[in-house]
PDB file of C-alpha atoms in Angstrom:
ATOM      1  CA  MET A   1       0.158   0.039   0.109  1.00  0.00           C
ATOM      2  CA  ALA A   2       2.765   2.335   0.800  1.00  0.00           C
ATOM      3  CA  GLU A   3       4.524   1.726  -2.566  1.00  0.00           C
ATOM      4  CA  PHE A   4       1.153   2.588  -4.100  1.00  0.00           C
ATOM      5  CA  LEU A   5       0.842   5.847  -2.235  1.00  0.00           C
ATOM      6  CA  ASN A   6       4.522   6.822  -3.237  1.00  0.00           C
ATOM      7  CA  THR A   7       3.791   6.009  -6.805  1.00  0.00           C
ATOM      8  CA  PRO A   8       3.755   9.404  -8.980  1.00  0.00           C
ATOM      9  CA  LEU A   9       0.243   9.963 -10.829  1.00  0.00           C
ATOM     10  CA  ALA A  10       1.803   9.752 -14.230  1.00  0.00           C
ATOM     11  CA  GLU A  11       3.244   6.472 -13.578  1.00  0.00           C
ATOM     12  CA  LEU A  12      -0.063   5.078 -12.066  1.00  0.00           C
ATOM     13  CA  THR A  13      -1.804   6.128 -15.466  1.00  0.00           C
ATOM     14  CA  GLN A  14       0.583   4.446 -17.809  1.00  0.00           C
ATOM     15  CA  PHE A  15      -0.410   1.164 -19.531  1.00  0.00           C
ATOM     16  CA  SER A  16       1.430  -2.025 -19.199  1.00  0.00           C
ATOM     17  CA  ALA A  17       2.493  -3.464 -22.580  1.00  0.00           C
ATOM     18  CA  SER A  18       0.683  -6.936 -21.932  1.00  0.00           C
ATOM     19  CA  SER A  19      -2.871  -5.520 -21.210  1.00  0.00           C
ATOM     20  CA  ASP A  20      -4.862  -2.493 -21.321  1.00  0.00           C
ATOM     21  CA  ARG A  21      -5.043  -1.685 -17.808  1.00  0.00           C
ATOM     22  CA  PRO A  22      -2.664   0.541 -15.759  1.00  0.00           C
ATOM     23  CA  ALA A  23       0.511  -1.399 -14.695  1.00  0.00           C
ATOM     24  CA  SER A  24       0.111  -0.390 -10.997  1.00  0.00           C
ATOM     25  CA  LEU A  25      -3.842  -0.883 -10.661  1.00  0.00           C
ATOM     26  CA  ALA A  26      -5.658  -4.026 -10.112  1.00  0.00           C
ATOM     27  CA  ALA A  27      -9.189  -4.285 -11.820  1.00  0.00           C
ATOM     28  CA  ALA A  28     -11.976  -4.644  -9.599  1.00  0.00           C
ATOM     29  CA  VAL A  29     -13.244  -8.033  -9.369  1.00  0.00           C
ATOM     30  CA  LEU A  30     -16.831  -9.119  -8.199  1.00  0.00           C
ATOM     31  CA  THR A  31     -16.096 -12.147  -5.988  1.00  0.00           C
ATOM     32  CA  ASP A  32     -18.697 -14.543  -4.223  1.00  0.00           C
ATOM     33  CA  ASP A  33     -17.774 -12.879  -0.843  1.00  0.00           C
ATOM     34  CA  ASN A  34     -18.515  -9.437  -2.555  1.00  0.00           C
ATOM     35  CA  ARG A  35     -21.794 -10.567  -3.808  1.00  0.00           C
ATOM     36  CA  LEU A  36     -22.735 -11.996  -0.298  1.00  0.00           C
ATOM     37  CA  ILE A  37     -21.934  -8.655   1.144  1.00  0.00           C
ATOM     38  CA  ILE A  38     -23.987  -6.874  -1.402  1.00  0.00           C
ATOM     39  CA  ILE A  39     -26.960  -9.157  -0.859  1.00  0.00           C
ATOM     40  CA  VAL A  40     -26.766  -8.640   2.909  1.00  0.00           C
ATOM     41  CA  VAL A  41     -26.735  -4.848   2.460  1.00  0.00           C
ATOM     42  CA  ALA A  42     -29.503  -4.840   0.127  1.00  0.00           C
ATOM     43  CA  VAL A  43     -31.575  -6.892   2.341  1.00  0.00           C
ATOM     44  CA  VAL A  44     -30.693  -4.727   5.428  1.00  0.00           C
ATOM     45  CA  ALA A  45     -31.603  -1.729   3.251  1.00  0.00           C
ATOM     46  CA  VAL A  46     -35.011  -3.006   2.322  1.00  0.00           C
ATOM     47  CA  ALA A  47     -35.835  -3.891   5.817  1.00  0.00           C
ATOM     48  CA  ALA A  48     -34.690  -0.416   7.168  1.00  0.00           C
ATOM     49  CA  LEU A  49     -37.247   0.757   4.358  1.00  0.00           C
ATOM     50  CA  VAL A  50     -40.134  -1.325   5.715  1.00  0.00           C
ATOM     51  CA  VAL A  51     -39.377   0.011   9.271  1.00  0.00           C
ATOM     52  CA  ALA A  52     -39.169   3.425   8.268  1.00  0.00           C
ATOM     53  CA  GLN A  53     -42.554   3.164   6.479  1.00  0.00           C
ATOM     54  CA  LEU A  54     -44.016   1.572   9.597  1.00  0.00           C
ATOM     55  CA  LEU A  55     -42.734   4.488  11.722  1.00  0.00           C
ATOM     56  CA  ALA A  56     -43.999   7.186   9.307  1.00  0.00           C
ATOM     57  CA  ARG A  57     -47.515   5.952   9.368  1.00  0.00           C
ATOM     58  CA  GLN A  58     -47.429   5.835  13.035  1.00  0.00           C
ATOM     59  CA  VAL A  59     -46.307   9.501  13.088  1.00  0.00           C
ATOM     60  CA  LEU A  60     -48.987  10.817  10.573  1.00  0.00           C
ATOM     61  CA  ALA A  61     -51.733   8.851  12.420  1.00  0.00           C
ATOM     62  CA  ALA A  62     -51.219  11.207  15.482  1.00  0.00           C
ATOM     63  CA  GLY A  63     -53.511  14.138  15.950  1.00  0.00           C
ATOM     64  CA  GLU A  64     -52.496  17.397  14.494  1.00  0.00           C
ATOM     65  CA  GLY A  65     -54.144  19.649  17.226  1.00  0.00           C
ATOM     66  CA  THR A  66     -56.364  22.753  16.855  1.00  0.00           C
ATOM     67  CA  GLU A  67     -57.284  24.634  13.571  1.00  0.00           C
ATOM     68  CA  ARG A  68     -54.888  27.443  14.256  1.00  0.00           C
ATOM     69  CA  MET A  69     -52.103  24.825  14.819  1.00  0.00           C
ATOM     70  CA  LYS A  70     -52.969  23.303  11.352  1.00  0.00           C
ATOM     71  CA  GLU A  71     -52.743  26.801   9.716  1.00  0.00           C
ATOM     72  CA  ILE A  72     -49.342  27.102  11.301  1.00  0.00           C
ATOM     73  CA  ALA A  73     -48.232  23.902  10.007  1.00  0.00           C
ATOM     74  CA  ALA A  74     -49.555  24.444   6.614  1.00  0.00           C
ATOM     75  CA  ALA A  75     -47.388  27.784   6.725  1.00  0.00           C
ATOM     76  CA  VAL A  76     -44.238  25.979   7.655  1.00  0.00           C
ATOM     77  CA  GLN A  77     -44.890  23.157   5.131  1.00  0.00           C
ATOM     78  CA  GLU A  78     -45.053  25.598   2.465  1.00  0.00           C
ATOM     79  CA  GLY A  79     -41.716  27.474   3.350  1.00  0.00           C
ATOM     80  CA  ALA A  80     -39.957  23.893   3.565  1.00  0.00           C
ATOM     81  CA  ASN A  81     -41.271  22.961   0.225  1.00  0.00           C
ATOM     82  CA  ALA A  82     -39.885  26.026  -1.525  1.00  0.00           C
ATOM     83  CA  TYR A  83     -36.654  25.394   0.637  1.00  0.00           C
ATOM     84  CA  LEU A  84     -36.457  21.924  -0.731  1.00  0.00           C
ATOM     85  CA  ALA A  85     -37.169  22.943  -4.478  1.00  0.00           C
ATOM     86  CA  ARG A  86     -34.602  25.450  -4.204  1.00  0.00           C
ATOM     87  CA  GLN A  87     -32.021  23.428  -2.760  1.00  0.00           C
ATOM     88  CA  LEU A  88     -32.661  20.302  -4.884  1.00  0.00           C
ATOM     89  CA  ARG A  89     -32.242  22.744  -7.925  1.00  0.00           C
ATOM     90  CA  THR A  90     -28.720  23.895  -6.767  1.00  0.00           C
ATOM     91  CA  VAL A  91     -27.565  20.391  -5.499  1.00  0.00           C
ATOM     92  CA  GLY A  92     -28.917  19.098  -9.082  1.00  0.00           C
ATOM     93  CA  VAL A  93     -26.515  21.571 -10.841  1.00  0.00           C
ATOM     94  CA  PHE A  94     -23.642  20.448  -8.702  1.00  0.00           C
ATOM     95  CA  ALA A  95     -24.409  16.800  -9.330  1.00  0.00           C
ATOM     96  CA  VAL A  96     -24.472  17.026 -12.841  1.00  0.00           C
ATOM     97  CA  VAL A  97     -21.072  18.860 -12.878  1.00  0.00           C
ATOM     98  CA  VAL A  98     -19.544  16.452 -10.639  1.00  0.00           C
ATOM     99  CA  PHE A  99     -21.041  13.817 -12.970  1.00  0.00           C
ATOM    100  CA  PHE A 100     -19.081  15.101 -15.904  1.00  0.00           C
ATOM    101  CA  LEU A 101     -15.603  15.548 -13.912  1.00  0.00           C
ATOM    102  CA  LEU A 102     -15.884  11.736 -12.760  1.00  0.00           C
ATOM    103  CA  LEU A 103     -16.467  10.801 -16.304  1.00  0.00           C
ATOM    104  CA  LEU A 104     -13.389  12.878 -17.480  1.00  0.00           C
ATOM    105  CA  LEU A 105     -11.091  11.375 -14.939  1.00  0.00           C
ATOM    106  CA  PRO A 106      -8.669   8.401 -16.042  1.00  0.00           C
ATOM    107  CA  ALA A 107      -9.992   4.929 -15.686  1.00  0.00           C
ATOM    108  CA  ASP A 108      -9.216   1.467 -17.058  1.00  0.00           C
ATOM    109  CA  THR A 109     -11.994   1.402 -19.533  1.00  0.00           C
ATOM    110  CA  TRP A 110     -14.803   3.573 -20.772  1.00  0.00           C
ATOM    111  CA  SER A 111     -17.349   1.468 -18.749  1.00  0.00           C
ATOM    112  CA  GLN A 112     -15.463   2.301 -15.286  1.00  0.00           C
ATOM    113  CA  ARG A 113     -15.596   5.895 -16.146  1.00  0.00           C
ATOM    114  CA  ALA A 114     -19.393   5.550 -16.882  1.00  0.00           C
ATOM    115  CA  GLY A 115     -20.198   3.321 -13.956  1.00  0.00           C
ATOM    116  CA  ARG A 116     -18.564   5.504 -11.235  1.00  0.00           C
ATOM    117  CA  SER A 117     -20.398   8.719 -12.573  1.00  0.00           C
ATOM    118  CA  LEU A 118     -23.581   6.990 -13.052  1.00  0.00           C
ATOM    119  CA  PHE A 119     -23.358   5.295  -9.501  1.00  0.00           C
ATOM    120  CA  PHE A 120     -22.473   8.734  -8.138  1.00  0.00           C
ATOM    121  CA  LEU A 121     -25.824  10.369  -9.694  1.00  0.00           C
ATOM    122  CA  VAL A 122     -27.715   7.166  -8.483  1.00  0.00           C
ATOM    123  CA  GLY A 123     -26.235   7.965  -4.942  1.00  0.00           C
ATOM    124  CA  ALA A 124     -27.145  11.540  -5.161  1.00  0.00           C
ATOM    125  CA  LEU A 125     -30.504  10.831  -5.993  1.00  0.00           C
ATOM    126  CA  PHE A 126     -31.123   8.300  -3.236  1.00  0.00           C
ATOM    127  CA  SER A 127     -29.486  10.944  -0.686  1.00  0.00           C
ATOM    128  CA  ALA A 128     -31.767  13.646  -2.145  1.00  0.00           C
ATOM    129  CA  ALA A 129     -34.944  11.685  -1.953  1.00  0.00           C
ATOM    130  CA  THR A 130     -34.014  10.447   1.806  1.00  0.00           C
ATOM    131  CA  GLY A 131     -33.336  14.334   2.678  1.00  0.00           C
ATOM    132  CA  TYR A 132     -36.630  15.234   0.877  1.00  0.00           C
ATOM    133  CA  ILE A 133     -38.779  12.896   2.472  1.00  0.00           C
ATOM    134  CA  GLY A 134     -37.185  13.140   5.734  1.00  0.00           C
ATOM    135  CA  MET A 135     -37.651  16.696   5.956  1.00  0.00           C
ATOM    136  CA  ARG A 136     -41.385  16.581   4.782  1.00  0.00           C
ATOM    137  CA  LEU A 137     -41.789  13.900   7.532  1.00  0.00           C
ATOM    138  CA  ALA A 138     -40.173  16.287   9.907  1.00  0.00           C
ATOM    139  CA  VAL A 139     -41.983  19.170   9.088  1.00  0.00           C
ATOM    140  CA  ARG A 140     -45.474  17.107   9.179  1.00  0.00           C
ATOM    141  CA  SER A 141     -44.666  15.866  12.549  1.00  0.00           C
ATOM    142  CA  ASN A 142     -44.010  18.975  14.174  1.00  0.00           C
ATOM    143  CA  VAL A 143     -47.640  19.796  14.615  1.00  0.00           C
ATOM    144  CA  ARG A 144     -48.387  16.296  15.973  1.00  0.00           C
ATOM    145  CA  VAL A 145     -45.731  16.535  18.471  1.00  0.00           C
ATOM    146  CA  ALA A 146     -46.846  19.987  19.669  1.00  0.00           C
ATOM    147  CA  ALA A 147     -50.347  18.974  19.854  1.00  0.00           C
ATOM    148  CA  ALA A 148     -49.133  15.800  21.851  1.00  0.00           C
ATOM    149  CA  ALA A 149     -47.269  18.175  24.288  1.00  0.00           C
ATOM    150  CA  ARG A 150     -50.335  20.369  24.255  1.00  0.00           C
ATOM    151  CA  GLU A 151     -52.224  17.640  25.760  1.00  0.00           C
ATOM    152  CA  ALA A 152     -49.994  17.922  28.936  1.00  0.00           C
ATOM    153  CA  THR A 153     -50.879  21.458  29.724  1.00  0.00           C
ATOM    154  CA  PRO A 154     -54.191  21.489  31.871  1.00  0.00           C
ATOM    155  CA  GLU A 155     -56.733  23.877  30.846  1.00  0.00           C
ATOM    156  CA  GLU A 156     -57.419  26.768  33.353  1.00  0.00           C
ATOM    157  CA  GLY A 157     -59.200  25.095  36.329  1.00  0.00           C
ATOM    158  CA  GLU A 158     -58.399  21.529  35.493  1.00  0.00           C
ATOM    159  CA  PRO A 159     -56.645  19.380  37.683  1.00  0.00           C
ATOM    160  CA  GLU A 160     -52.724  18.419  36.744  1.00  0.00           C
ATOM    161  CA  LYS A 161     -52.660  15.817  34.234  1.00  0.00           C
ATOM    162  CA  ASP A 162     -50.137  12.770  34.151  1.00  0.00           C
ATOM    163  CA  LEU A 163     -47.099  14.622  32.425  1.00  0.00           C
ATOM    164  CA  THR A 164     -45.153  11.490  32.142  1.00  0.00           C
ATOM    165  CA  ALA A 165     -47.903   9.679  29.848  1.00  0.00           C
ATOM    166  CA  VAL A 166     -48.232  12.682  27.994  1.00  0.00           C
ATOM    167  CA  SER A 167     -44.945  13.835  27.426  1.00  0.00           C
ATOM    168  CA  HIS A 168     -43.985  10.212  26.343  1.00  0.00           C
ATOM    169  CA  LYS A 169     -46.382  10.464  23.671  1.00  0.00           C
ATOM    170  CA  ALA A 170     -44.870  13.546  22.321  1.00  0.00           C
ATOM    171  CA  MET A 171     -41.434  12.044  22.460  1.00  0.00           C
ATOM    172  CA  LYS A 172     -42.436   8.825  20.938  1.00  0.00           C
ATOM    173  CA  ILE A 173     -43.829  10.823  17.781  1.00  0.00           C
ATOM    174  CA  ALA A 174     -40.374  12.976  17.719  1.00  0.00           C
ATOM    175  CA  PHE A 175     -38.284  10.009  17.985  1.00  0.00           C
ATOM    176  CA  ARG A 176     -39.893   8.123  15.492  1.00  0.00           C
ATOM    177  CA  THR A 177     -39.829  11.051  13.286  1.00  0.00           C
ATOM    178  CA  GLY A 178     -36.165  11.388  13.858  1.00  0.00           C
ATOM    179  CA  ALA A 179     -35.548   7.562  13.298  1.00  0.00           C
ATOM    180  CA  TRP A 180     -36.856   7.762   9.817  1.00  0.00           C
ATOM    181  CA  SER A 181     -34.035   9.907   8.570  1.00  0.00           C
ATOM    182  CA  ALA A 182     -31.374   8.013  10.376  1.00  0.00           C
TER     183      ALA A 182
END
């Protein structure tokens, strides 16, 4: 490894006489062990998406509070949607620029150049989707957390409520929302 790190870039990009690959770089090979790792990661990812969907349903099933709370939540959602739309446009331009930069970097074959560029875009799209859905759920859950916490506040003349049970409900909504993005 130390030898590789000390090799000048020009030498790494020179082709050997016996193959069309750089002399100092080994080609990436998908072995059975690698395939197993990919399958395990895919299964865990699908399981995480199922759990996230269950958590989102539980959060969105909670009450939204008073009409005034719903109005404020709608305004916050409108602002968040405008922010996300602007952010996605900006990040989209950046992703396209990086896609072409990755395409221009040297590689053993054209398919490696195209593959790394394409998979960068795939990763960027999944990252953007996760951020968008997470933000959307967070904004929609805020009013539900506030409504659950509001239940802990006694009305004038009412006896004190069990704060533990009510605040537990609000915390459960908040943590389930946060777990979605994690």
